[in-house]
Tab-separated table of C-alpha atoms and ligand atoms in Angstrom:
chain	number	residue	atom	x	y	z
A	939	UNK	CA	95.373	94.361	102.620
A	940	UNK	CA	95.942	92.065	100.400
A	941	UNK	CA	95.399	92.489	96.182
A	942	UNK	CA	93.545	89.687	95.038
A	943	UNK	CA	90.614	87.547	96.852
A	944	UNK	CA	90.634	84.641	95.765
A	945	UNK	CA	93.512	81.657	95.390
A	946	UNK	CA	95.784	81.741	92.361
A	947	UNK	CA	97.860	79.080	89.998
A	948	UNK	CA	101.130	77.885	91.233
A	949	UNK	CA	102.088	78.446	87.958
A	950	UNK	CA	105.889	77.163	88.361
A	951	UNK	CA	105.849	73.333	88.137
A	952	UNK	CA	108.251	70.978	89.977
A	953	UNK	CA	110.091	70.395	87.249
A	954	UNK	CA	111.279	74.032	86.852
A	955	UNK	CA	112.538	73.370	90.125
A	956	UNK	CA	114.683	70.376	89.137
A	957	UNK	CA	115.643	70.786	85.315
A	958	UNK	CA	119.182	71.709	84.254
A	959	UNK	CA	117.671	73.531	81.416
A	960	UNK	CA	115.401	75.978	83.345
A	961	UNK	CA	118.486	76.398	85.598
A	962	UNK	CA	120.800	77.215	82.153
A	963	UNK	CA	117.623	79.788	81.157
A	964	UNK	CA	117.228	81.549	84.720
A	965	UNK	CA	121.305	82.096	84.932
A	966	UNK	CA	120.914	83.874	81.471
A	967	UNK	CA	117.932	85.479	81.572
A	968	UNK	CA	117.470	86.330	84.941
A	969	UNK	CA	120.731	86.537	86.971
A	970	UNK	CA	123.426	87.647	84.017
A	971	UNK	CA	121.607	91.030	83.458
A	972	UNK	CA	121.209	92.032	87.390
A	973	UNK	CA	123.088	93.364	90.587
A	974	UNK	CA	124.330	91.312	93.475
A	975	UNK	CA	125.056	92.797	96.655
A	976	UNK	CA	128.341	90.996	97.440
A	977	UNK	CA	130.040	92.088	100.146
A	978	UNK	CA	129.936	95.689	102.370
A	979	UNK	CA	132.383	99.179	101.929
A	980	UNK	CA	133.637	97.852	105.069
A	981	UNK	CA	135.289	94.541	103.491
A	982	UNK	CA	136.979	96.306	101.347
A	983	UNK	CA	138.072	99.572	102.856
A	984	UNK	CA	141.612	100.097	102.603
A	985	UNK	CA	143.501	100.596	99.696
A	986	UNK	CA	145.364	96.812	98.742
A	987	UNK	CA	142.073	95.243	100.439
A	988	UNK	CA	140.645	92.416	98.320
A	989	UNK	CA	137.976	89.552	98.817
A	990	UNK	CA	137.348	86.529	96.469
A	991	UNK	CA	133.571	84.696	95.779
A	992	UNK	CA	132.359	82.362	93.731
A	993	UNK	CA	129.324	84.204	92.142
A	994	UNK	CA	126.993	82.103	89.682
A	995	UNK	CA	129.441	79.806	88.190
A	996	UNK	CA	132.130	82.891	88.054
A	997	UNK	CA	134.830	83.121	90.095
A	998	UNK	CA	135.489	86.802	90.975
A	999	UNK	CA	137.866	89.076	92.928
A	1000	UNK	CA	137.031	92.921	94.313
A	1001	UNK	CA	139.938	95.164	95.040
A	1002	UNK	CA	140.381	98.529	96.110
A	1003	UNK	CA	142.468	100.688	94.526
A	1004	UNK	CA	143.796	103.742	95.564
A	1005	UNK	CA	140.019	104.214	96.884
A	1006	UNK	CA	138.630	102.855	93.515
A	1007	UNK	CA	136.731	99.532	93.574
A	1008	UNK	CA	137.166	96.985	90.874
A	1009	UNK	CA	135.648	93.489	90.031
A	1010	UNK	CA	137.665	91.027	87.776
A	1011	UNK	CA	137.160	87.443	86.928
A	1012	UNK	CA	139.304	85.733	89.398
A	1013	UNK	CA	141.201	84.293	86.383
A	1014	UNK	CA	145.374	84.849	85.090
A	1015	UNK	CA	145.143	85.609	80.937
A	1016	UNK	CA	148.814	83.875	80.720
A	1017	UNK	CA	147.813	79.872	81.673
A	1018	UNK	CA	144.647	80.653	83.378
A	1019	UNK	CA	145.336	80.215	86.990
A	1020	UNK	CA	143.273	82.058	89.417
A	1021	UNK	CA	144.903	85.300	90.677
A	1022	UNK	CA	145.027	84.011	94.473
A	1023	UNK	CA	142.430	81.135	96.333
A	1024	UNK	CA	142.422	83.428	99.660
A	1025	UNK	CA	138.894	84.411	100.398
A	1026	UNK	CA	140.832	88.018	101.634
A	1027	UNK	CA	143.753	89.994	102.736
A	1028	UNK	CA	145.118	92.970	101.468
A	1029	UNK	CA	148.376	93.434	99.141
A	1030	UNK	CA	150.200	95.971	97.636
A	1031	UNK	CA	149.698	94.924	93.864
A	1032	UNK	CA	147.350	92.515	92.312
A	1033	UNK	CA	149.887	89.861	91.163
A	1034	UNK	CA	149.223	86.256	90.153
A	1035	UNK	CA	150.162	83.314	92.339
A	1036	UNK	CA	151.401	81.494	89.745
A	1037	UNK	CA	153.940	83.043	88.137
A	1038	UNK	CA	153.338	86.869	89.157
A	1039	UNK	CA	152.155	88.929	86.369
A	1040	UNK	CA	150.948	92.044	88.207
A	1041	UNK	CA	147.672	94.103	86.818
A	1042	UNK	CA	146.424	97.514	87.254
A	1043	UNK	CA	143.354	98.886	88.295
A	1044	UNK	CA	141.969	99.032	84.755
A	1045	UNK	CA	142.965	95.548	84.624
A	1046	UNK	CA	146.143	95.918	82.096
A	1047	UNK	CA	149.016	94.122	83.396
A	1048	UNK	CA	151.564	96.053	84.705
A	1049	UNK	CA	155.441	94.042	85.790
A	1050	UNK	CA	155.385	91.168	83.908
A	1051	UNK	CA	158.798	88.770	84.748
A	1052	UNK	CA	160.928	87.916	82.238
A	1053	UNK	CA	158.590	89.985	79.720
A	1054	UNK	CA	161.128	89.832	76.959
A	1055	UNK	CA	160.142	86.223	76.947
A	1056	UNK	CA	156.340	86.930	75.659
A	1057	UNK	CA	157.702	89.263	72.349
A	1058	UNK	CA	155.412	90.719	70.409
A	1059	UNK	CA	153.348	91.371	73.428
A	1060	UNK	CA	149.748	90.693	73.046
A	1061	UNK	CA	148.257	93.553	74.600
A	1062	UNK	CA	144.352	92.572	74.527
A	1063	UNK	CA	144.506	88.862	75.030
A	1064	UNK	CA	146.809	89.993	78.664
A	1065	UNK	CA	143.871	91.806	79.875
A	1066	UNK	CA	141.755	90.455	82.893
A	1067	UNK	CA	138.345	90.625	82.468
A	1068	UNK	CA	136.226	93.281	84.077
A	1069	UNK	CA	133.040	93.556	85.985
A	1070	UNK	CA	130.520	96.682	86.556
A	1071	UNK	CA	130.887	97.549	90.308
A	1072	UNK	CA	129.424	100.064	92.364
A	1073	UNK	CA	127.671	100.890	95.466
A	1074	UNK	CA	124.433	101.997	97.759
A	1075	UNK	CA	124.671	103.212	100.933
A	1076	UNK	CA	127.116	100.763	102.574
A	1077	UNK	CA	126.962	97.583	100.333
A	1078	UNK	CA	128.787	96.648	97.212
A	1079	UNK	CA	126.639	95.231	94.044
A	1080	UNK	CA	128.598	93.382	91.334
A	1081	UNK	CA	127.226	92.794	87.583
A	1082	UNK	CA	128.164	89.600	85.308
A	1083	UNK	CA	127.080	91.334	81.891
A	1084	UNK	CA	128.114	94.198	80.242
A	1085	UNK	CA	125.819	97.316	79.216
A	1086	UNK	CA	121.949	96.966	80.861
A	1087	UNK	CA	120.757	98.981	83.725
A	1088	UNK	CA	123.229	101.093	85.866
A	1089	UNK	CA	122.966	100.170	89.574
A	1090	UNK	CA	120.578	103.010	90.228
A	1091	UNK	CA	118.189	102.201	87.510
A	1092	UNK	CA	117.976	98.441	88.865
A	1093	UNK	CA	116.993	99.297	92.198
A	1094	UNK	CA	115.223	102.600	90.505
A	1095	UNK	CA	112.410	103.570	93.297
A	1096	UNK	CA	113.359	101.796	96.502
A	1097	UNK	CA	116.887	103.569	96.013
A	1098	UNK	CA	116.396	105.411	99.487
A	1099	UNK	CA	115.751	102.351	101.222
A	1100	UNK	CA	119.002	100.252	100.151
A	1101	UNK	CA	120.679	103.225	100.362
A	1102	UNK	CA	119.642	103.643	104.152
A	1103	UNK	CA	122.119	100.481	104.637
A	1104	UNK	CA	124.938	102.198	106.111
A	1105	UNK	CA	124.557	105.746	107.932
A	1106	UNK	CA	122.971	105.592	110.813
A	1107	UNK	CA	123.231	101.686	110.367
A	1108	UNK	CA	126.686	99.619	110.800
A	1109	UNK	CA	127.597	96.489	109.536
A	1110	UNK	CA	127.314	93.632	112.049
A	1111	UNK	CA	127.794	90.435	110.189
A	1112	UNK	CA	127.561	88.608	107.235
A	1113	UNK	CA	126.270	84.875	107.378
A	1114	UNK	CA	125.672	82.201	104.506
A	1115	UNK	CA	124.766	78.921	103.824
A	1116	UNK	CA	124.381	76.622	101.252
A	1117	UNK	CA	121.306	74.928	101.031
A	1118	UNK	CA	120.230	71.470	99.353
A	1119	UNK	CA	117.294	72.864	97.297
A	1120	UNK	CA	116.506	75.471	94.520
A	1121	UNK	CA	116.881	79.397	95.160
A	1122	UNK	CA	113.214	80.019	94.465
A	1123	UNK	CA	112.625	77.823	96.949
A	1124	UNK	CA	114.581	79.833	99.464
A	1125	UNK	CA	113.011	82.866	97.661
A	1126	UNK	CA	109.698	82.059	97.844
A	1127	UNK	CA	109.689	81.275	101.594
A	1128	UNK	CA	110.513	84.899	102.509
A	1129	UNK	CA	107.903	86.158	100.243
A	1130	UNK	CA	104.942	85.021	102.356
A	1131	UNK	CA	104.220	85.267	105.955
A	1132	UNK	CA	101.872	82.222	105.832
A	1133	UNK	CA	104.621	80.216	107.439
A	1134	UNK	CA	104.887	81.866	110.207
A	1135	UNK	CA	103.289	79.804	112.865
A	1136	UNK	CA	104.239	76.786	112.153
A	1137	UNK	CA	108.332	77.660	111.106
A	1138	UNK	CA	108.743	80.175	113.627
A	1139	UNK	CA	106.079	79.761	115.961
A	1140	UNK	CA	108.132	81.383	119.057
A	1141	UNK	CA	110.429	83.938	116.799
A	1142	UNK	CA	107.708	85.001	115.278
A	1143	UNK	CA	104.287	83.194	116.769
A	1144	UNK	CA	101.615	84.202	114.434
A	1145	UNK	CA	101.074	86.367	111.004
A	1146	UNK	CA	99.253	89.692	111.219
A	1147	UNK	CA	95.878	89.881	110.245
A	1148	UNK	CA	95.187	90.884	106.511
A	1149	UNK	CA	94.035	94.692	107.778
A	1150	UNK	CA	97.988	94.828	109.010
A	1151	UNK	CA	99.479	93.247	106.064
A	1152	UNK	CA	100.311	96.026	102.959
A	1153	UNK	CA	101.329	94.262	99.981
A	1154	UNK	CA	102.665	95.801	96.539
A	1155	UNK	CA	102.510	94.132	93.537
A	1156	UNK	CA	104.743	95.453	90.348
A	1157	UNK	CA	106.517	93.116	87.755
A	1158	UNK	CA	110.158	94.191	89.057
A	1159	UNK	CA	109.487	94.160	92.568
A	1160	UNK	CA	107.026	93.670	95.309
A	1161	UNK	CA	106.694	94.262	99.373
A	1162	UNK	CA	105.042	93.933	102.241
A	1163	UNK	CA	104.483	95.921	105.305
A	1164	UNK	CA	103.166	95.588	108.655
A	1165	UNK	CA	103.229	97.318	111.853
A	1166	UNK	CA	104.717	95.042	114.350
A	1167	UNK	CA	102.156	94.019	117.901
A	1168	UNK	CA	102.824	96.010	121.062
A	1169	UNK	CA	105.120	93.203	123.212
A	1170	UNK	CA	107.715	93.160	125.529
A	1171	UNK	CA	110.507	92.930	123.083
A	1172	UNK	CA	109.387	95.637	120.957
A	1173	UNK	CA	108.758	97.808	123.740
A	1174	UNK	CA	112.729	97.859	124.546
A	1175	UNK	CA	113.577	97.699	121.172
A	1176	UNK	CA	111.487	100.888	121.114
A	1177	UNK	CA	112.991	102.153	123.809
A	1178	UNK	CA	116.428	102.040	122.674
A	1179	UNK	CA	115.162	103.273	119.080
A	1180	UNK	CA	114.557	106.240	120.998
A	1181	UNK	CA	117.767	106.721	123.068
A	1182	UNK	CA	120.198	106.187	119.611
A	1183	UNK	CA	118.591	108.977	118.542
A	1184	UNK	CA	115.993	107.660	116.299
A	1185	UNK	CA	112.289	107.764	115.208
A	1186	UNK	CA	110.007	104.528	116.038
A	1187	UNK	CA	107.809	103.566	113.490
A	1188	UNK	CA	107.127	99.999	114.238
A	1189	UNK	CA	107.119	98.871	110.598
A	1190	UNK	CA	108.615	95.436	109.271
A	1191	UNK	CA	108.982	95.976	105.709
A	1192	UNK	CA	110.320	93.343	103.281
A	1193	UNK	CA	110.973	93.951	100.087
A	1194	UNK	CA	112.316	92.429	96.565
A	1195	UNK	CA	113.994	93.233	93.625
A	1196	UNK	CA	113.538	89.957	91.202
A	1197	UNK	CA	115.010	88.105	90.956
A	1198	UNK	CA	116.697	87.337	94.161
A	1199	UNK	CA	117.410	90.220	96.341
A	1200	UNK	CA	115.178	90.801	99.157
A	1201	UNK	CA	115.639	93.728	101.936
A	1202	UNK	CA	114.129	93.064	105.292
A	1203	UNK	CA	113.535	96.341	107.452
A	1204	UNK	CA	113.074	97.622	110.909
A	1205	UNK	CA	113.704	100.490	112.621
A	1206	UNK	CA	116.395	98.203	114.890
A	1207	UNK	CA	118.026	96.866	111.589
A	1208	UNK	CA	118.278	96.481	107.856
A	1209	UNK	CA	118.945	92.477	106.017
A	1210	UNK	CA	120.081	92.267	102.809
A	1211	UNK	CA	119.487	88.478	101.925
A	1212	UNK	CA	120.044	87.345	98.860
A	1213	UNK	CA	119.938	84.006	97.124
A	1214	UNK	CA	121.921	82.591	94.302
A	1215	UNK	CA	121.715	79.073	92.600
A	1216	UNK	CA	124.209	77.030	92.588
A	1217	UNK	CA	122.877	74.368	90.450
A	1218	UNK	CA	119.205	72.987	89.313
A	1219	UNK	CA	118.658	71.615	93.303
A	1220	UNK	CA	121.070	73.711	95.472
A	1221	UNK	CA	121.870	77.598	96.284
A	1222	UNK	CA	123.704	79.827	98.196
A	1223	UNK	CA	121.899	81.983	100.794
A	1224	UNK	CA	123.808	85.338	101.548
A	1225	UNK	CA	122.861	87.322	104.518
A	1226	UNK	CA	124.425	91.063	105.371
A	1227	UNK	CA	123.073	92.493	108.869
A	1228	UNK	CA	123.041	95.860	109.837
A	1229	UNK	CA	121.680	97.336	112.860
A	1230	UNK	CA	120.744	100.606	114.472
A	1231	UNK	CA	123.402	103.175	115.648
A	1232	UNK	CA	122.512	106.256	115.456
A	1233	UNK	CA	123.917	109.760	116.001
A	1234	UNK	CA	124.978	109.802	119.518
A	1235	UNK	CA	128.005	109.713	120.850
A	1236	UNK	CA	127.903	109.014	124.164
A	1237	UNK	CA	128.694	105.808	126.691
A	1238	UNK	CA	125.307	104.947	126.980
A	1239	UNK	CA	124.196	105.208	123.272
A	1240	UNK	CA	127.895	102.703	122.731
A	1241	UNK	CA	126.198	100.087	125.386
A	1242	UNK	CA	123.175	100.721	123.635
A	1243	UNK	CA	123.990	99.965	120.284
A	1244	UNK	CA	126.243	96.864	120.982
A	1245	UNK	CA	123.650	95.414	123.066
A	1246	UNK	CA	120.676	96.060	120.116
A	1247	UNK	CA	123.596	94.973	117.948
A	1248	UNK	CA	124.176	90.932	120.077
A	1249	UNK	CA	120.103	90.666	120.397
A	1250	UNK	CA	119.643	91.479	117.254
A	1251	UNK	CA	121.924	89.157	115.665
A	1252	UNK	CA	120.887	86.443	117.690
A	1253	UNK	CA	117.130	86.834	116.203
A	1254	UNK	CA	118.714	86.973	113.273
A	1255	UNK	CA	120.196	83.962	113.031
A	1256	UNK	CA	117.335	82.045	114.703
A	1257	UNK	CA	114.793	83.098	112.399
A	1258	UNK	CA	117.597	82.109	109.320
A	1259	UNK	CA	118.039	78.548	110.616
A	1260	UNK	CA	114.231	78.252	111.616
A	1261	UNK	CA	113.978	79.040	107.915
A	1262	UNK	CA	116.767	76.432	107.002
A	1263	UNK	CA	115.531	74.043	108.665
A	1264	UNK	CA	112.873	73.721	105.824
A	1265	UNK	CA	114.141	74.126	102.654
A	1266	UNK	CA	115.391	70.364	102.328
A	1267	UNK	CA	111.863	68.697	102.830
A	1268	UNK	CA	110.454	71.514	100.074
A	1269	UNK	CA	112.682	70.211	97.264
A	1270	UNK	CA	112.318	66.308	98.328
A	1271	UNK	CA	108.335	67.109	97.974
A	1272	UNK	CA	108.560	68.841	94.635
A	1273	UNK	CA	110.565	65.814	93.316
A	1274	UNK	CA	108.119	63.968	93.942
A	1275	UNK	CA	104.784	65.931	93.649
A	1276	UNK	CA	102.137	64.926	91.354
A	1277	UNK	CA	99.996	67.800	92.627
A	1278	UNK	CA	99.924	71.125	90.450
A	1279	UNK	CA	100.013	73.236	94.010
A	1280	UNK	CA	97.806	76.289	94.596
A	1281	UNK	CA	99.066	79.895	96.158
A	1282	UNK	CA	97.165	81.618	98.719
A	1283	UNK	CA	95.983	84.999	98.949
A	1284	UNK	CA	98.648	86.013	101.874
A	1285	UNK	CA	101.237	84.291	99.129
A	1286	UNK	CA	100.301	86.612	96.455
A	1287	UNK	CA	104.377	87.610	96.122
A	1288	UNK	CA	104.899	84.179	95.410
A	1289	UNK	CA	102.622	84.173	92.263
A	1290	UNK	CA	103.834	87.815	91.137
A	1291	UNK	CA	107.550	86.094	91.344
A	1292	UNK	CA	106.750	82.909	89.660
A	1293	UNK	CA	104.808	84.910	86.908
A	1294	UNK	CA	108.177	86.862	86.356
A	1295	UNK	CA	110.041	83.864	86.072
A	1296	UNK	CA	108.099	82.284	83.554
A	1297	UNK	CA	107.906	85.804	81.646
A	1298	UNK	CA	111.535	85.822	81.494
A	1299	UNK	CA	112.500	82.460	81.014
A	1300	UNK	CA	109.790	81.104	78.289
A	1301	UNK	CA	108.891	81.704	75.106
A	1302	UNK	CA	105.891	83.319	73.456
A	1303	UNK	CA	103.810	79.810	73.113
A	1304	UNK	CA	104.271	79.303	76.860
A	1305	UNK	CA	103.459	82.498	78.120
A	1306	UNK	CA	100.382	82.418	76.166
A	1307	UNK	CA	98.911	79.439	77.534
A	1308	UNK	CA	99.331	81.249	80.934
A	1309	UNK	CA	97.598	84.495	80.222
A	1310	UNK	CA	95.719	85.903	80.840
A	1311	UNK	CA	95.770	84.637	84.283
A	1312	UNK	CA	92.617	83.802	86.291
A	1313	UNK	CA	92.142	84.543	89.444
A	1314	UNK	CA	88.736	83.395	90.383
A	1315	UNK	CA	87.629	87.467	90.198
A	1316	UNK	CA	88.306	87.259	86.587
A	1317	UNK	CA	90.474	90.151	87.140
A	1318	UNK	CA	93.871	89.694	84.894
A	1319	UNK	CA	97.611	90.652	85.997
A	1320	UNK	CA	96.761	94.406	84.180
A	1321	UNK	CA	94.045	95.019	86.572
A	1322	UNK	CA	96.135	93.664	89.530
A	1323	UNK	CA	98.334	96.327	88.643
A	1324	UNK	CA	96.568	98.902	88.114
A	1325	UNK	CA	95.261	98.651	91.856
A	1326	UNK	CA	98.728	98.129	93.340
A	1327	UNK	CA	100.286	101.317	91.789
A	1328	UNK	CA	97.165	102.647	93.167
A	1329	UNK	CA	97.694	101.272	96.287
A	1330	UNK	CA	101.713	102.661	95.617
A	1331	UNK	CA	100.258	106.425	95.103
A	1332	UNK	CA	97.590	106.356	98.494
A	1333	UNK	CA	100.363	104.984	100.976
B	2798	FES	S1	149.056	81.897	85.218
B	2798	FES	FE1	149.113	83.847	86.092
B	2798	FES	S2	151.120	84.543	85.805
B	2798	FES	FE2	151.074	82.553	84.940
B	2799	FE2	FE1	110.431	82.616	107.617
C-alpha cells in the first residue's frame, strides 16, 4: 500500500539537474560523508591483489595485504604520479611506476631508491593518503571522508540484508556504464515501478496493483516490496529455489540507502546498483550480481546453480539496458522543461529522495519555503512518518 493518496511536488527543479553548483553541493554534502560498494571480497582475494577506480573525482587503489584491505588515493607523494594505471593484477609490493618508491600497508613508504638522495627525510609529507575500508557480507564499501558513520551505522537496520550478499549467494558479474544524464536521474528511475509497462513491457509487463506494493518511507532510506505473480518463469525459478536448498518467498524487494545505493532482492539473486555522478549531466552506473547457490553439494545443485546463474544474468542485463535506453531522453527533457513536474502516488520514493536532497544540499531559507510539504491530505512529512515506521513495526 502505498503512504500518501494524493500527488505530491516534484520538488527538485531541472536546474538541479544541470547546475555545476548543485553538483559541487551534492559531492560534499551527500557523497563525501557515505559508503560505496566498490568492488566484491572476490576481486581482491589474494594477498598482492589490487584493483584501481575512479570514484567521484578521486582516483583510488584497494590492496590486500597480508589478508588486510586498504584504500589509498591512487596518487605517488614524491612528483605525484599515480601508483600504477592498471585497472588490476596482483604484485608483491605496492611500488610506484614512476620511479618505485614502495609503501606499506599503513601507507608509509617502505624501499625508497637512492633514499640518501631525499636527506632529511620528510616522513609525513611521504605518506599516501588513506581511505576507511571495510566490508558486508561479500562486497567491499570505500569512504572519501574521514570520521562520520562506521560502515555498520550507515547501513544501520537493513545490515542483514546487504550482509546476505555473499553466503549462500556468489558473485556472478559486475557490469557498468556510463550514462549521458544526472545520477538522480538514474536513481530516481529505480525508485518507482510506474515505468514498468512502457520500459520493460516484456521483462517486466505490468506493475503490481497498490494492495501488492509495500512501500517504506524514512529520511535515510526507503523500499518497496511485492510478491511476484504466479508465471511460468517464476514457477522454475521456484523450483530450483527449492532444489539449492532454499526457502521461496516470492518477494522482490528493492531498497535504498540515500543517496545512491540501491539493493534489489529475490530469492534467485541479490543487485547491488549503485550510481555515482560524474559531472552536473553524466554518471556512472555500477552493477554487482549475485545469485542463488545454496548449500548443496551435489552435480545437480552445480547444473542448477550455473544455469539460475546464465538466466539470471541475462534478465539482468536486459532489464539494465531497457533502463538505459531511457536515461538520455530524461535529461534532454529537463533541459528544456518549462513544466514544474508532479510525482505520483506509486513514485512516492522519488519525492522522499528529492526531499533528502534538498534537505542536505540547501540552506535554511530554502528548506523553509518547502515545508511543510503539502500533500493534498494536508498531512506533512512528520505524519508520513509516523505511519511508515508504523507500517515498519506491523510488517
Ligand atoms: S612519482 Fe612516484 S616514485 Fe616518483
Ligand atoms: Fe526499470
Amino acid at each position: 500500500m502505498f503512504i500518501h493518496q494524493h500527488h505530491l511536488r516534484h520538488l527538485l527543479r531541472p536546474e538541479h539537474y544541470t547546475s555545476e553548483a548543485q553538483y559541487r553541493a551534492e559531492l560534499r554534502h551527500l557523497f563525501l560523508p557515505a559508503w560505496h560498494p566498490v568492488a566484491t571480497t572476490g576481486d581482491l582475494a589474494r594477498p598482492g591483489d589490487f584493483l584501481t577506480l575512479d570514484l567521484l573525482e578521486t582516483p583510488l587503489l584497494l590492496r590486500n595485504f597480508d589478508g588486510h584491505l586498504r584504500a589509498f588515493l591512487n596518487v605517488c607523494p614524491h612528483r605525484h604520479s599515480k601508483l600504477t594505471e592498471k585497472p588490476c593484477g596482483n604484485t608483491e609490493r605496492l611500488r610506484c611506476q614512476y620511479h618505485g618508491w614502495e609503501y606499506q600497508e599503513d601507507g608509509r613508504t617502505g624501499k625508497v631508491p637512492d633514499a640518501k638522495a631525499f636527506r632529511p627525510w620528510d616522513r609525513e609529507n611521504a605518506c599516501l593518503r588513506r581511505f576507511q575500508v571495510d566490508t558486508c557480507g561479500d562486497l567491499v564499501y570505500v569512504k572519501l571522508s574521514d570520521g562520520g558513520p562506521t560502515l555498520r551505522e550507515w547501513i544501520g537496520p537493513q545490515w542483514d540484508v546487504w550482509a546476505s550478499y555473499g553466503g549462500v549467494y556468489r558473485h556472478a558479474g559486475t557490469w557498468e556504464k556510463e550514462f549521458p544524464c544526472n545520477w538522480k536521474i538514474v536513481l530516481e528511475n529505480s525508485l518507482e515501478s510506474y515505468h514498468i509497462p512502457e520500459v520493460h513491457p516484456i521483462t517486466f509487463k505490468a506493475y503490481p496493483p497498490e494492495e501488492n506494493a509495500w512501500h517504506e518511507l524514512t529520511d535515510r532510506y526507503t523500499s518497496f516490496r511485492t510478491v511476484q505473480p504466479v508465471d511460468l518463469a517464476t514457477r522454475w525459478t521456484d523450483w530450483v529455489v527449492r532444489r539449492l536448498g532454499e526457502p521461496v518467498t516470492g518477494e522482490y524487494t528493492h531498497r535504498v540507502i540515500h543517496p545512491h545505493a540501491t539493493a534489489s532482492t529475490m530469492d534467485s539473486f541479490r543487485m547491488m546498483q549503485c550510481v555515482f555522478p560524474t559531472g552536473p549531466a553524466t554518471c556512472r552506473y555500477r552493477c554487482i550480481f549475485f545469485t542463488l547457490r545454496g548449500r548443496r553439494r551435489n552435480p545437480l545443485a552445480w547444473v542448477l546453480y550455473r544455469t539460475l546463474r546464465t538466466a539470471a544474468t541475462l534478465v539482468g542485463k536486459k532489464v539494465f539496458a531497457e533502463d538505459a535506453s531511457i536515461y538520455g531522453g530524461v535529461q534532454k527533457g529537463m533541459v528544456a522543461s518549462p513544466h514544474p513536474g508532479v510525482i505520483g502516488t506509486r513514485e512516492e520514493r522519488v519525492y522522499v529522495f528529492q526531499k533528502y536532497v534538498l534537505e542536505n544540499t540547501r540552506g535554511a531559507t530554502e528548506l523553509q519555503q518547502i515545508e511543510p510539504e503539502p500533500d493534498q491530505t494536508g498531512r506533512t512529512m512528520n505524519a508520513e512518518k509516523a505511519r511508515s515506521e508504523q507500517y515498519s513495526e506491523l510488517s
